[in-house]
Amino acid sequence: MPKNYKTKTVDIPLIPLRGISIFPYMVIHFDVGREKSIMALEEAMLEEQLVFLTTQMDPEIDIPVEGDFYNVGTICKVKQMLKLPGNTIRVLVEGISRAKISEIYQTEPFFRAKLKEIVYSDVLKEDKDIDATMRLVMDTFEEYVNVGNKVSGEILVTLADIDEPSRFADTVAANIVLKPVQKQQILEVFDPKERLEEIYRILLEEIEVLEIEKKINIRVKKQVNKIQKEYYLREQMKAIQRELGEDEVIADEIDEYREKLSKLKLPKEVTEKISKEIDRLSRMSPSSAEGGVIRTYLDNFFALPWGKETKDKLDIKLAESILDEDHFGLEKVKERIIEYLAVRTISKSMKGPILCLVGPPGVGKTSIAKSVARSLNRKFVRVSLGGVRDEAEIRGHRRTYVGAIPGRIINAIKEVKTKNPVFLFDEIDKMASDFRGDPASAMLEVLDPEQNKDFTDHYMEVPFDLSKVLFITTANSLSTIPRPLLDRMEVIQISGYTEEEKLKIGRIYLLPKQLKENGLTEDFLQISDETLREVINKYTRESGVRNFERTIGKICRKAAKKKVEDKDLSLVRVNKQNLEKFLGKPMFRYQLATEAPEVGTVTGLAWTAVGGDTLTIEIGTMKGNGKLELTGQLGNVMKESARAGMSYIRSISDKYNIDENFYKEKDIHVHIPEGAIPKDGPSAGVTMATAILSALSNIPVRGDLAMTGEITLRGKVLPVGGIKEKVLAANRAGIKTIILPEENKRDLDEIPENVKKKLKFVLVSNMEQVLEEALVRNEEN
């Protein structure tokens, strides 16, 4: 047993307490309600007013037995007792000293125990280690009081007057907010020095916890204060607005925006951005210019169809019938749309393809896009890109600019109110670029299935998914479309219509449409097929049928005028004999092939934006110094083809009895009539070479023959484009034989069978074969 305390035996009543730990020198009151505890109190009052108080291990136990409470407790003196209603006694006690149970020899009608009371000697006051520890505890406890604000600062004054180590330690322990188990641990440390060290350790831990609590408390208070401040300011703003006569319109508008945002399933970053914009608007005066900008932005944002789609009508048979009903021919386009529908039927996740319909004007590129939308049961939207030269037209303007608006794409999607329409970019080959940017480059993201799921408009500044959109673009020529943009599209070539196709289109589609538009019936106006054919050949010259439709409309208007002038008129017949009365003199004539062979004159074939055409190449030779004259508005490529043909003729001049010095002694003039029309391209190379050779050798060329192909210096014939259009033009001009490059054999599949039957095709790979077929040799030659 240590020298700094001793024990003495005491026999007094025992009371177990629930949830309370009592230290020596501590004055406390509590309520006693258990019968055993009341009887123990009464017994104590009959003796020396002493009672042993210890803590129950489990406060939930109502009737404790030996072993349910701790062995170490405090001997207390009962100072006051007060009976309360309900057989409860409120008792005031003062702790005297700690003690340990030696033996509980009585359990009924109350607990009574023999105890070992701990008594301390005064020698501890002189111990320097204990004195230093007391000072540390005092300083730390003072910090605990200041940080926690859980203990009154007056206790510090009381502690300053206590110099007995045990009493000092117990007073500090009694004023620390601890759990009963922790207090019991301190109570069971009998040695004052060890107890002071334990209290010091607990104080340091509690101060650390209190510091964390304080930080959390400050943070939470700041948050609460911010919310309260915002609420207060909003209420003030509402009051000001009411005074200004603006009522709660703004508040209702803000609530409406927030409600709309909560209903949309958007990515987290988009939701956060729009929430910030709404918050900014709520803090602004409704009359401010910035408030108007934000309101316009939010209106545009919520007008977009973020989650709205139309359901595809995945019926292939119905789609085929709709496409056939609206358009005659165009088999490749129809086939591609049916393929898309078939894949969509199997796979719901397929991205929308990007189709580029390329062909001359008036063949139905734009109208077929509408039919595709109808066959898919989708909304249709059209944006014309002809002449667009500002990149902001596509991507929109930054909101920092006055009058900024979204780009055409987002605007169109907003108007159509669905995120999966059929979207037509008309005339994509007519875009231009200048100092305001390159719109074709801006289109790269739009027309890339891998990128357009996150298309970001400069005005909206949030990504919008365009991957469900079926993009269709139209162009007259691929040559002006930038290569990277062309690479993103699936090109479908649409060639011009044949005369027979135009006749059927006019009879089935155009004539009924114009009759209806002009208020006439089929019984009143009758036009024969021969008359329609005459209109096609002499009054319209085009690959498509746009002018053909206008001309039919003109006939209908003339007939309507007759009906108004003569109300008794019941029938108007239009035929070849009276066609000029309706349309005037024929506007076009087709150059017909001459049967007789001619020297220095060859029929060539050309492709134009409005279809195919025939070219008569004429060669004139005269004495001179070897000058080559080229007229008829020829482009650089065509001029180079003529020079290449000249060089080839020089290499074979001996075979055709041509003077080997002709390039020094003769001037050669190459002329292509219709000089007002620019002409270019390499496809007239073989034609010019044949014509020059014919003029120099004086060998005539067949008049019922036409040719096309590019020539090389060694006399090779290379393939060219536009074969279908060129063949149709040759057929129209009465040509019987067509010379084509060998590699263009694959293009013959596109030519209608009824045209093929009328023509003879000669496929060649070199100029020798061309000359063999074209030149008309007699015995003298």
JSON list of N, CA, C and O in Angstrom, two decimals, residues 454-502:
[
{"chain": "A", "resi": 454, "resn": "ASP", "atom": "N", "xyz": [-22.56, 15.48, -78.33]},
{"chain": "A", "resi": 454, "resn": "ASP", "atom": "CA", "xyz": [-22.24, 16.55, -77.37]},
{"chain": "A", "resi": 454, "resn": "ASP", "atom": "C", "xyz": [-22.06, 17.88, -78.11]},
{"chain": "A", "resi": 454, "resn": "ASP", "atom": "O", "xyz": [-21.15, 18.65, -77.80]},
{"chain": "A", "resi": 455, "resn": "PHE", "atom": "N", "xyz": [-22.92, 18.18, -79.06]},
{"chain": "A", "resi": 455, "resn": "PHE", "atom": "CA", "xyz": [-22.81, 19.44, -79.81]},
{"chain": "A", "resi": 455, "resn": "PHE", "atom": "C", "xyz": [-23.05, 20.63, -78.88]},
{"chain": "A", "resi": 455, "resn": "PHE", "atom": "O", "xyz": [-24.05, 20.68, -78.16]},
{"chain": "A", "resi": 456, "resn": "THR", "atom": "N", "xyz": [-22.10, 21.55, -78.89]},
{"chain": "A", "resi": 456, "resn": "THR", "atom": "CA", "xyz": [-22.21, 22.72, -77.99]},
{"chain": "A", "resi": 456, "resn": "THR", "atom": "C", "xyz": [-22.34, 23.99, -78.82]},
{"chain": "A", "resi": 456, "resn": "THR", "atom": "O", "xyz": [-21.43, 24.35, -79.56]},
{"chain": "A", "resi": 457, "resn": "ASP", "atom": "N", "xyz": [-23.47, 24.63, -78.67]},
{"chain": "A", "resi": 457, "resn": "ASP", "atom": "CA", "xyz": [-23.71, 25.92, -79.33]},
{"chain": "A", "resi": 457, "resn": "ASP", "atom": "C", "xyz": [-23.05, 27.02, -78.50]},
{"chain": "A", "resi": 457, "resn": "ASP", "atom": "O", "xyz": [-23.07, 26.97, -77.26]},
{"chain": "A", "resi": 458, "resn": "HIS", "atom": "N", "xyz": [-22.44, 28.00, -79.17]},
{"chain": "A", "resi": 458, "resn": "HIS", "atom": "CA", "xyz": [-21.75, 29.09, -78.45]},
{"chain": "A", "resi": 458, "resn": "HIS", "atom": "C", "xyz": [-22.69, 29.86, -77.54]},
{"chain": "A", "resi": 458, "resn": "HIS", "atom": "O", "xyz": [-22.30, 30.34, -76.48]},
{"chain": "A", "resi": 459, "resn": "TYR", "atom": "N", "xyz": [-23.94, 29.99, -77.95]},
{"chain": "A", "resi": 459, "resn": "TYR", "atom": "CA", "xyz": [-24.91, 30.74, -77.14]},
{"chain": "A", "resi": 459, "resn": "TYR", "atom": "C", "xyz": [-25.36, 29.92, -75.94]},
{"chain": "A", "resi": 459, "resn": "TYR", "atom": "O", "xyz": [-25.39, 30.41, -74.81]},
{"chain": "A", "resi": 460, "resn": "MET", "atom": "N", "xyz": [-25.71, 28.64, -76.17]},
{"chain": "A", "resi": 460, "resn": "MET", "atom": "CA", "xyz": [-26.24, 27.81, -75.10]},
{"chain": "A", "resi": 460, "resn": "MET", "atom": "C", "xyz": [-25.16, 27.41, -74.09]},
{"chain": "A", "resi": 460, "resn": "MET", "atom": "O", "xyz": [-25.42, 27.29, -72.89]},
{"chain": "A", "resi": 461, "resn": "GLU", "atom": "N", "xyz": [-23.94, 27.15, -74.57]},
{"chain": "A", "resi": 461, "resn": "GLU", "atom": "CA", "xyz": [-22.79, 26.80, -73.72]},
{"chain": "A", "resi": 461, "resn": "GLU", "atom": "C", "xyz": [-23.00, 25.50, -72.94]},
{"chain": "A", "resi": 461, "resn": "GLU", "atom": "O", "xyz": [-22.29, 25.24, -71.97]},
{"chain": "A", "resi": 462, "resn": "VAL", "atom": "N", "xyz": [-23.96, 24.70, -73.34]},
{"chain": "A", "resi": 462, "resn": "VAL", "atom": "CA", "xyz": [-24.16, 23.38, -72.73]},
{"chain": "A", "resi": 462, "resn": "VAL", "atom": "C", "xyz": [-24.33, 22.37, -73.87]},
{"chain": "A", "resi": 462, "resn": "VAL", "atom": "O", "xyz": [-24.89, 22.69, -74.91]},
{"chain": "A", "resi": 463, "resn": "PRO", "atom": "N", "xyz": [-23.83, 21.14, -73.70]},
{"chain": "A", "resi": 463, "resn": "PRO", "atom": "CA", "xyz": [-23.93, 20.16, -74.79]},
{"chain": "A", "resi": 463, "resn": "PRO", "atom": "C", "xyz": [-25.36, 19.68, -75.03]},
{"chain": "A", "resi": 463, "resn": "PRO", "atom": "O", "xyz": [-26.12, 19.49, -74.09]},
{"chain": "A", "resi": 464, "resn": "PHE", "atom": "N", "xyz": [-25.69, 19.52, -76.32]},
{"chain": "A", "resi": 464, "resn": "PHE", "atom": "CA", "xyz": [-27.01, 18.99, -76.71]},
{"chain": "A", "resi": 464, "resn": "PHE", "atom": "C", "xyz": [-26.79, 17.79, -77.62]},
{"chain": "A", "resi": 464, "resn": "PHE", "atom": "O", "xyz": [-25.93, 17.82, -78.50]},
{"chain": "A", "resi": 465, "resn": "ASP", "atom": "N", "xyz": [-27.56, 16.75, -77.41]},
{"chain": "A", "resi": 465, "resn": "ASP", "atom": "CA", "xyz": [-27.38, 15.49, -78.14]},
{"chain": "A", "resi": 465, "resn": "ASP", "atom": "C", "xyz": [-28.08, 15.55, -79.50]},
{"chain": "A", "resi": 465, "resn": "ASP", "atom": "O", "xyz": [-29.30, 15.64, -79.58]},
{"chain": "A", "resi": 466, "resn": "LEU", "atom": "N", "xyz": [-27.27, 15.49, -80.58]},
{"chain": "A", "resi": 466, "resn": "LEU", "atom": "CA", "xyz": [-27.82, 15.47, -81.94]},
{"chain": "A", "resi": 466, "resn": "LEU", "atom": "C", "xyz": [-27.70, 14.09, -82.59]},
{"chain": "A", "resi": 466, "resn": "LEU", "atom": "O", "xyz": [-27.97, 13.94, -83.78]},
{"chain": "A", "resi": 467, "resn": "SER", "atom": "N", "xyz": [-27.29, 13.09, -81.79]},
{"chain": "A", "resi": 467, "resn": "SER", "atom": "CA", "xyz": [-27.02, 11.77, -82.38]},
{"chain": "A", "resi": 467, "resn": "SER", "atom": "C", "xyz": [-28.27, 11.07, -82.88]},
{"chain": "A", "resi": 467, "resn": "SER", "atom": "O", "xyz": [-28.20, 10.16, -83.69]},
{"chain": "A", "resi": 468, "resn": "LYS", "atom": "N", "xyz": [-29.44, 11.47, -82.37]},
{"chain": "A", "resi": 468, "resn": "LYS", "atom": "CA", "xyz": [-30.69, 10.83, -82.81]},
{"chain": "A", "resi": 468, "resn": "LYS", "atom": "C", "xyz": [-31.26, 11.47, -84.07]},
{"chain": "A", "resi": 468, "resn": "LYS", "atom": "O", "xyz": [-32.24, 10.99, -84.63]},
{"chain": "A", "resi": 469, "resn": "VAL", "atom": "N", "xyz": [-30.67, 12.59, -84.50]},
{"chain": "A", "resi": 469, "resn": "VAL", "atom": "CA", "xyz": [-31.18, 13.30, -85.67]},
{"chain": "A", "resi": 469, "resn": "VAL", "atom": "C", "xyz": [-30.75, 12.57, -86.94]},
{"chain": "A", "resi": 469, "resn": "VAL", "atom": "O", "xyz": [-29.62, 12.09, -87.04]},
{"chain": "A", "resi": 470, "resn": "LEU", "atom": "N", "xyz": [-31.66, 12.45, -87.91]},
{"chain": "A", "resi": 470, "resn": "LEU", "atom": "CA", "xyz": [-31.32, 11.91, -89.23]},
{"chain": "A", "resi": 470, "resn": "LEU", "atom": "C", "xyz": [-31.00, 13.09, -90.14]},
{"chain": "A", "resi": 470, "resn": "LEU", "atom": "O", "xyz": [-31.89, 13.82, -90.57]},
{"chain": "A", "resi": 471, "resn": "PHE", "atom": "N", "xyz": [-29.69, 13.30, -90.38]},
{"chain": "A", "resi": 471, "resn": "PHE", "atom": "CA", "xyz": [-29.26, 14.43, -91.20]},
{"chain": "A", "resi": 471, "resn": "PHE", "atom": "C", "xyz": [-29.25, 14.04, -92.67]},
{"chain": "A", "resi": 471, "resn": "PHE", "atom": "O", "xyz": [-28.73, 12.98, -93.04]},
{"chain": "A", "resi": 472, "resn": "ILE", "atom": "N", "xyz": [-29.83, 14.90, -93.49]},
{"chain": "A", "resi": 472, "resn": "ILE", "atom": "CA", "xyz": [-29.75, 14.74, -94.95]},
{"chain": "A", "resi": 472, "resn": "ILE", "atom": "C", "xyz": [-29.24, 16.06, -95.51]},
{"chain": "A", "resi": 472, "resn": "ILE", "atom": "O", "xyz": [-29.73, 17.13, -95.16]},
{"chain": "A", "resi": 473, "resn": "THR", "atom": "N", "xyz": [-28.23, 15.98, -96.36]},
{"chain": "A", "resi": 473, "resn": "THR", "atom": "CA", "xyz": [-27.70, 17.19, -96.99]},
{"chain": "A", "resi": 473, "resn": "THR", "atom": "C", "xyz": [-27.90, 17.07, -98.50]},
{"chain": "A", "resi": 473, "resn": "THR", "atom": "O", "xyz": [-27.97, 15.97, -99.04]},
{"chain": "A", "resi": 474, "resn": "THR", "atom": "N", "xyz": [-28.00, 18.21, -99.17]},
{"chain": "A", "resi": 474, "resn": "THR", "atom": "CA", "xyz": [-28.14, 18.20, -100.63]},
{"chain": "A", "resi": 474, "resn": "THR", "atom": "C", "xyz": [-27.06, 19.09, -101.23]},
{"chain": "A", "resi": 474, "resn": "THR", "atom": "O", "xyz": [-26.61, 20.05, -100.61]},
{"chain": "A", "resi": 475, "resn": "ALA", "atom": "N", "xyz": [-26.64, 18.72, -102.43]},
{"chain": "A", "resi": 475, "resn": "ALA", "atom": "CA", "xyz": [-25.62, 19.50, -103.14]},
{"chain": "A", "resi": 475, "resn": "ALA", "atom": "C", "xyz": [-25.78, 19.27, -104.63]},
{"chain": "A", "resi": 475, "resn": "ALA", "atom": "O", "xyz": [-26.25, 18.21, -105.06]},
{"chain": "A", "resi": 476, "resn": "ASN", "atom": "N", "xyz": [-25.39, 20.27, -105.42]},
{"chain": "A", "resi": 476, "resn": "ASN", "atom": "CA", "xyz": [-25.37, 20.11, -106.87]},
{"chain": "A", "resi": 476, "resn": "ASN", "atom": "C", "xyz": [-24.05, 19.54, -107.35]},
{"chain": "A", "resi": 476, "resn": "ASN", "atom": "O", "xyz": [-23.98, 18.89, -108.39]},
{"chain": "A", "resi": 477, "resn": "SER", "atom": "N", "xyz": [-22.99, 19.80, -106.58]},
{"chain": "A", "resi": 477, "resn": "SER", "atom": "CA", "xyz": [-21.66, 19.33, -106.98]},
{"chain": "A", "resi": 477, "resn": "SER", "atom": "C", "xyz": [-20.84, 19.03, -105.73]},
{"chain": "A", "resi": 477, "resn": "SER", "atom": "O", "xyz": [-20.96, 19.72, -104.71]},
{"chain": "A", "resi": 478, "resn": "LEU", "atom": "N", "xyz": [-19.99, 18.01, -105.83]},
{"chain": "A", "resi": 478, "resn": "LEU", "atom": "CA", "xyz": [-19.13, 17.67, -104.69]},
{"chain": "A", "resi": 478, "resn": "LEU", "atom": "C", "xyz": [-17.83, 18.47, -104.69]},
{"chain": "A", "resi": 478, "resn": "LEU", "atom": "O", "xyz": [-17.12, 18.49, -103.69]},
{"chain": "A", "resi": 479, "resn": "SER", "atom": "N", "xyz": [-17.53, 19.13, -105.80]},
{"chain": "A", "resi": 479, "resn": "SER", "atom": "CA", "xyz": [-16.21, 19.77, -105.95]},
{"chain": "A", "resi": 479, "resn": "SER", "atom": "C", "xyz": [-16.00, 20.91, -104.96]},
{"chain": "A", "resi": 479, "resn": "SER", "atom": "O", "xyz": [-14.86, 21.20, -104.59]},
{"chain": "A", "resi": 480, "resn": "THR", "atom": "N", "xyz": [-17.07, 21.59, -104.53]},
{"chain": "A", "resi": 480, "resn": "THR", "atom": "CA", "xyz": [-16.90, 22.73, -103.63]},
{"chain": "A", "resi": 480, "resn": "THR", "atom": "C", "xyz": [-17.08, 22.36, -102.15]},
{"chain": "A", "resi": 480, "resn": "THR", "atom": "O", "xyz": [-16.99, 23.22, -101.29]},
{"chain": "A", "resi": 481, "resn": "ILE", "atom": "N", "xyz": [-17.34, 21.09, -101.86]},
{"chain": "A", "resi": 481, "resn": "ILE", "atom": "CA", "xyz": [-17.49, 20.66, -100.47]},
{"chain": "A", "resi": 481, "resn": "ILE", "atom": "C", "xyz": [-16.12, 20.28, -99.93]},
{"chain": "A", "resi": 481, "resn": "ILE", "atom": "O", "xyz": [-15.43, 19.46, -100.55]},
{"chain": "A", "resi": 482, "resn": "PRO", "atom": "N", "xyz": [-15.67, 20.88, -98.81]},
{"chain": "A", "resi": 482, "resn": "PRO", "atom": "CA", "xyz": [-14.34, 20.52, -98.26]},
{"chain": "A", "resi": 482, "resn": "PRO", "atom": "C", "xyz": [-14.24, 19.03, -97.99]},
{"chain": "A", "resi": 482, "resn": "PRO", "atom": "O", "xyz": [-15.20, 18.39, -97.56]},
{"chain": "A", "resi": 483, "resn": "ARG", "atom": "N", "xyz": [-13.06, 18.48, -98.23]},
{"chain": "A", "resi": 483, "resn": "ARG", "atom": "CA", "xyz": [-12.85, 17.03, -98.12]},
{"chain": "A", "resi": 483, "resn": "ARG", "atom": "C", "xyz": [-13.18, 16.48, -96.73]},
{"chain": "A", "resi": 483, "resn": "ARG", "atom": "O", "xyz": [-13.83, 15.43, -96.61]},
{"chain": "A", "resi": 484, "resn": "PRO", "atom": "N", "xyz": [-12.75, 17.13, -95.62]},
{"chain": "A", "resi": 484, "resn": "PRO", "atom": "CA", "xyz": [-13.09, 16.57, -94.30]},
{"chain": "A", "resi": 484, "resn": "PRO", "atom": "C", "xyz": [-14.60, 16.50, -94.05]},
{"chain": "A", "resi": 484, "resn": "PRO", "atom": "O", "xyz": [-15.08, 15.58, -93.40]},
{"chain": "A", "resi": 485, "resn": "LEU", "atom": "N", "xyz": [-15.34, 17.50, -94.60]},
{"chain": "A", "resi": 485, "resn": "LEU", "atom": "CA", "xyz": [-16.79, 17.50, -94.43]},
{"chain": "A", "resi": 485, "resn": "LEU", "atom": "C", "xyz": [-17.42, 16.40, -95.28]},
{"chain": "A", "resi": 485, "resn": "LEU", "atom": "O", "xyz": [-18.32, 15.68, -94.83]},
{"chain": "A", "resi": 486, "resn": "LEU", "atom": "N", "xyz": [-16.92, 16.24, -96.50]},
{"chain": "A", "resi": 486, "resn": "LEU", "atom": "CA", "xyz": [-17.44, 15.21, -97.39]},
{"chain": "A", "resi": 486, "resn": "LEU", "atom": "C", "xyz": [-17.20, 13.82, -96.82]},
{"chain": "A", "resi": 486, "resn": "LEU", "atom": "O", "xyz": [-18.02, 12.91, -96.98]},
{"chain": "A", "resi": 487, "resn": "ASP", "atom": "N", "xyz": [-16.09, 13.67, -96.11]},
{"chain": "A", "resi": 487, "resn": "ASP", "atom": "CA", "xyz": [-15.73, 12.37, -95.53]},
{"chain": "A", "resi": 487, "resn": "ASP", "atom": "C", "xyz": [-16.72, 11.90, -94.48]},
{"chain": "A", "resi": 487, "resn": "ASP", "atom": "O", "xyz": [-16.85, 10.71, -94.22]},
{"chain": "A", "resi": 488, "resn": "ARG", "atom": "N", "xyz": [-17.44, 12.83, -93.86]},
{"chain": "A", "resi": 488, "resn": "ARG", "atom": "CA", "xyz": [-18.38, 12.48, -92.79]},
{"chain": "A", "resi": 488, "resn": "ARG", "atom": "C", "xyz": [-19.76, 12.08, -93.33]},
{"chain": "A", "resi": 488, "resn": "ARG", "atom": "O", "xyz": [-20.62, 11.69, -92.57]},
{"chain": "A", "resi": 489, "resn": "MET", "atom": "N", "xyz": [-19.96, 12.21, -94.65]},
{"chain": "A", "resi": 489, "resn": "MET", "atom": "CA", "xyz": [-21.28, 11.97, -95.21]},
{"chain": "A", "resi": 489, "resn": "MET", "atom": "C", "xyz": [-21.28, 10.78, -96.15]},
{"chain": "A", "resi": 489, "resn": "MET", "atom": "O", "xyz": [-20.26, 10.44, -96.75]},
{"chain": "A", "resi": 490, "resn": "GLU", "atom": "N", "xyz": [-22.41, 10.13, -96.24]},
{"chain": "A", "resi": 490, "resn": "GLU", "atom": "CA", "xyz": [-22.61, 9.03, -97.18]},
{"chain": "A", "resi": 490, "resn": "GLU", "atom": "C", "xyz": [-23.23, 9.61, -98.45]},
{"chain": "A", "resi": 490, "resn": "GLU", "atom": "O", "xyz": [-24.38, 10.03, -98.45]},
{"chain": "A", "resi": 491, "resn": "VAL", "atom": "N", "xyz": [-22.43, 9.65, -99.52]},
{"chain": "A", "resi": 491, "resn": "VAL", "atom": "CA", "xyz": [-22.86, 10.33, -100.75]},
{"chain": "A", "resi": 491, "resn": "VAL", "atom": "C", "xyz": [-23.73, 9.40, -101.59]},
{"chain": "A", "resi": 491, "resn": "VAL", "atom": "O", "xyz": [-23.36, 8.25, -101.84]},
{"chain": "A", "resi": 492, "resn": "ILE", "atom": "N", "xyz": [-24.89, 9.91, -101.99]},
{"chain": "A", "resi": 492, "resn": "ILE", "atom": "CA", "xyz": [-25.77, 9.19, -102.91]},
{"chain": "A", "resi": 492, "resn": "ILE", "atom": "C", "xyz": [-25.97, 10.07, -104.14]},
{"chain": "A", "resi": 492, "resn": "ILE", "atom": "O", "xyz": [-26.54, 11.17, -104.04]},
{"chain": "A", "resi": 493, "resn": "GLN", "atom": "N", "xyz": [-25.47, 9.61, -105.27]},
{"chain": "A", "resi": 493, "resn": "GLN", "atom": "CA", "xyz": [-25.57, 10.39, -106.51]},
{"chain": "A", "resi": 493, "resn": "GLN", "atom": "C", "xyz": [-26.98, 10.23, -107.10]},
{"chain": "A", "resi": 493, "resn": "GLN", "atom": "O", "xyz": [-27.49, 9.13, -107.21]},
{"chain": "A", "resi": 494, "resn": "ILE", "atom": "N", "xyz": [-27.59, 11.35, -107.47]},
{"chain": "A", "resi": 494, "resn": "ILE", "atom": "CA", "xyz": [-28.89, 11.33, -108.13]},
{"chain": "A", "resi": 494, "resn": "ILE", "atom": "C", "xyz": [-28.71, 11.96, -109.51]},
{"chain": "A", "resi": 494, "resn": "ILE", "atom": "O", "xyz": [-28.38, 13.14, -109.62]},
{"chain": "A", "resi": 495, "resn": "SER", "atom": "N", "xyz": [-28.84, 11.15, -110.56]},
{"chain": "A", "resi": 495, "resn": "SER", "atom": "CA", "xyz": [-28.65, 11.71, -111.89]},
{"chain": "A", "resi": 495, "resn": "SER", "atom": "C", "xyz": [-29.94, 12.28, -112.44]},
{"chain": "A", "resi": 495, "resn": "SER", "atom": "O", "xyz": [-31.00, 12.10, -111.87]},
{"chain": "A", "resi": 496, "resn": "GLY", "atom": "N", "xyz": [-29.81, 12.97, -113.56]},
{"chain": "A", "resi": 496, "resn": "GLY", "atom": "CA", "xyz": [-30.98, 13.58, -114.19]},
{"chain": "A", "resi": 496, "resn": "GLY", "atom": "C", "xyz": [-31.94, 12.53, -114.73]},
{"chain": "A", "resi": 496, "resn": "GLY", "atom": "O", "xyz": [-31.61, 11.36, -114.88]},
{"chain": "A", "resi": 497, "resn": "TYR", "atom": "N", "xyz": [-33.15, 12.99, -115.00]},
{"chain": "A", "resi": 497, "resn": "TYR", "atom": "CA", "xyz": [-34.17, 12.08, -115.51]},
{"chain": "A", "resi": 497, "resn": "TYR", "atom": "C", "xyz": [-34.07, 11.94, -117.03]},
{"chain": "A", "resi": 497, "resn": "TYR", "atom": "O", "xyz": [-33.71, 12.89, -117.74]},
{"chain": "A", "resi": 498, "resn": "THR", "atom": "N", "xyz": [-34.42, 10.76, -117.50]},
{"chain": "A", "resi": 498, "resn": "THR", "atom": "CA", "xyz": [-34.51, 10.57, -118.96]},
{"chain": "A", "resi": 498, "resn": "THR", "atom": "C", "xyz": [-35.82, 11.18, -119.44]},
{"chain": "A", "resi": 498, "resn": "THR", "atom": "O", "xyz": [-36.70, 11.53, -118.65]},
{"chain": "A", "resi": 499, "resn": "GLU", "atom": "N", "xyz": [-35.93, 11.25, -120.77]},
{"chain": "A", "resi": 499, "resn": "GLU", "atom": "CA", "xyz": [-37.16, 11.81, -121.35]},
{"chain": "A", "resi": 499, "resn": "GLU", "atom": "C", "xyz": [-38.37, 10.99, -120.93]},
{"chain": "A", "resi": 499, "resn": "GLU", "atom": "O", "xyz": [-39.43, 11.54, -120.60]},
{"chain": "A", "resi": 500, "resn": "GLU", "atom": "N", "xyz": [-38.21, 9.66, -120.90]},
{"chain": "A", "resi": 500, "resn": "GLU", "atom": "CA", "xyz": [-39.33, 8.79, -120.53]},
{"chain": "A", "resi": 500, "resn": "GLU", "atom": "C", "xyz": [-39.71, 9.00, -119.07]},
{"chain": "A", "resi": 500, "resn": "GLU", "atom": "O", "xyz": [-40.89, 9.03, -118.71]},
{"chain": "A", "resi": 501, "resn": "GLU", "atom": "N", "xyz": [-38.68, 9.15, -118.22]},
{"chain": "A", "resi": 501, "resn": "GLU", "atom": "CA", "xyz": [-38.96, 9.37, -116.79]},
{"chain": "A", "resi": 501, "resn": "GLU", "atom": "C", "xyz": [-39.68, 10.71, -116.58]},
{"chain": "A", "resi": 501, "resn": "GLU", "atom": "O", "xyz": [-40.62, 10.81, -115.80]},
{"chain": "A", "resi": 502, "resn": "LYS", "atom": "N", "xyz": [-39.22, 11.74, -117.30]},
{"chain": "A", "resi": 502, "resn": "LYS", "atom": "CA", "xyz": [-39.87, 13.04, -117.18]},
{"chain": "A", "resi": 502, "resn": "LYS", "atom": "C", "xyz": [-41.33, 12.97, -117.63]},
{"chain": "A", "resi": 502, "resn": "LYS", "atom": "O", "xyz": [-42.21, 13.58, -117.02]}
]
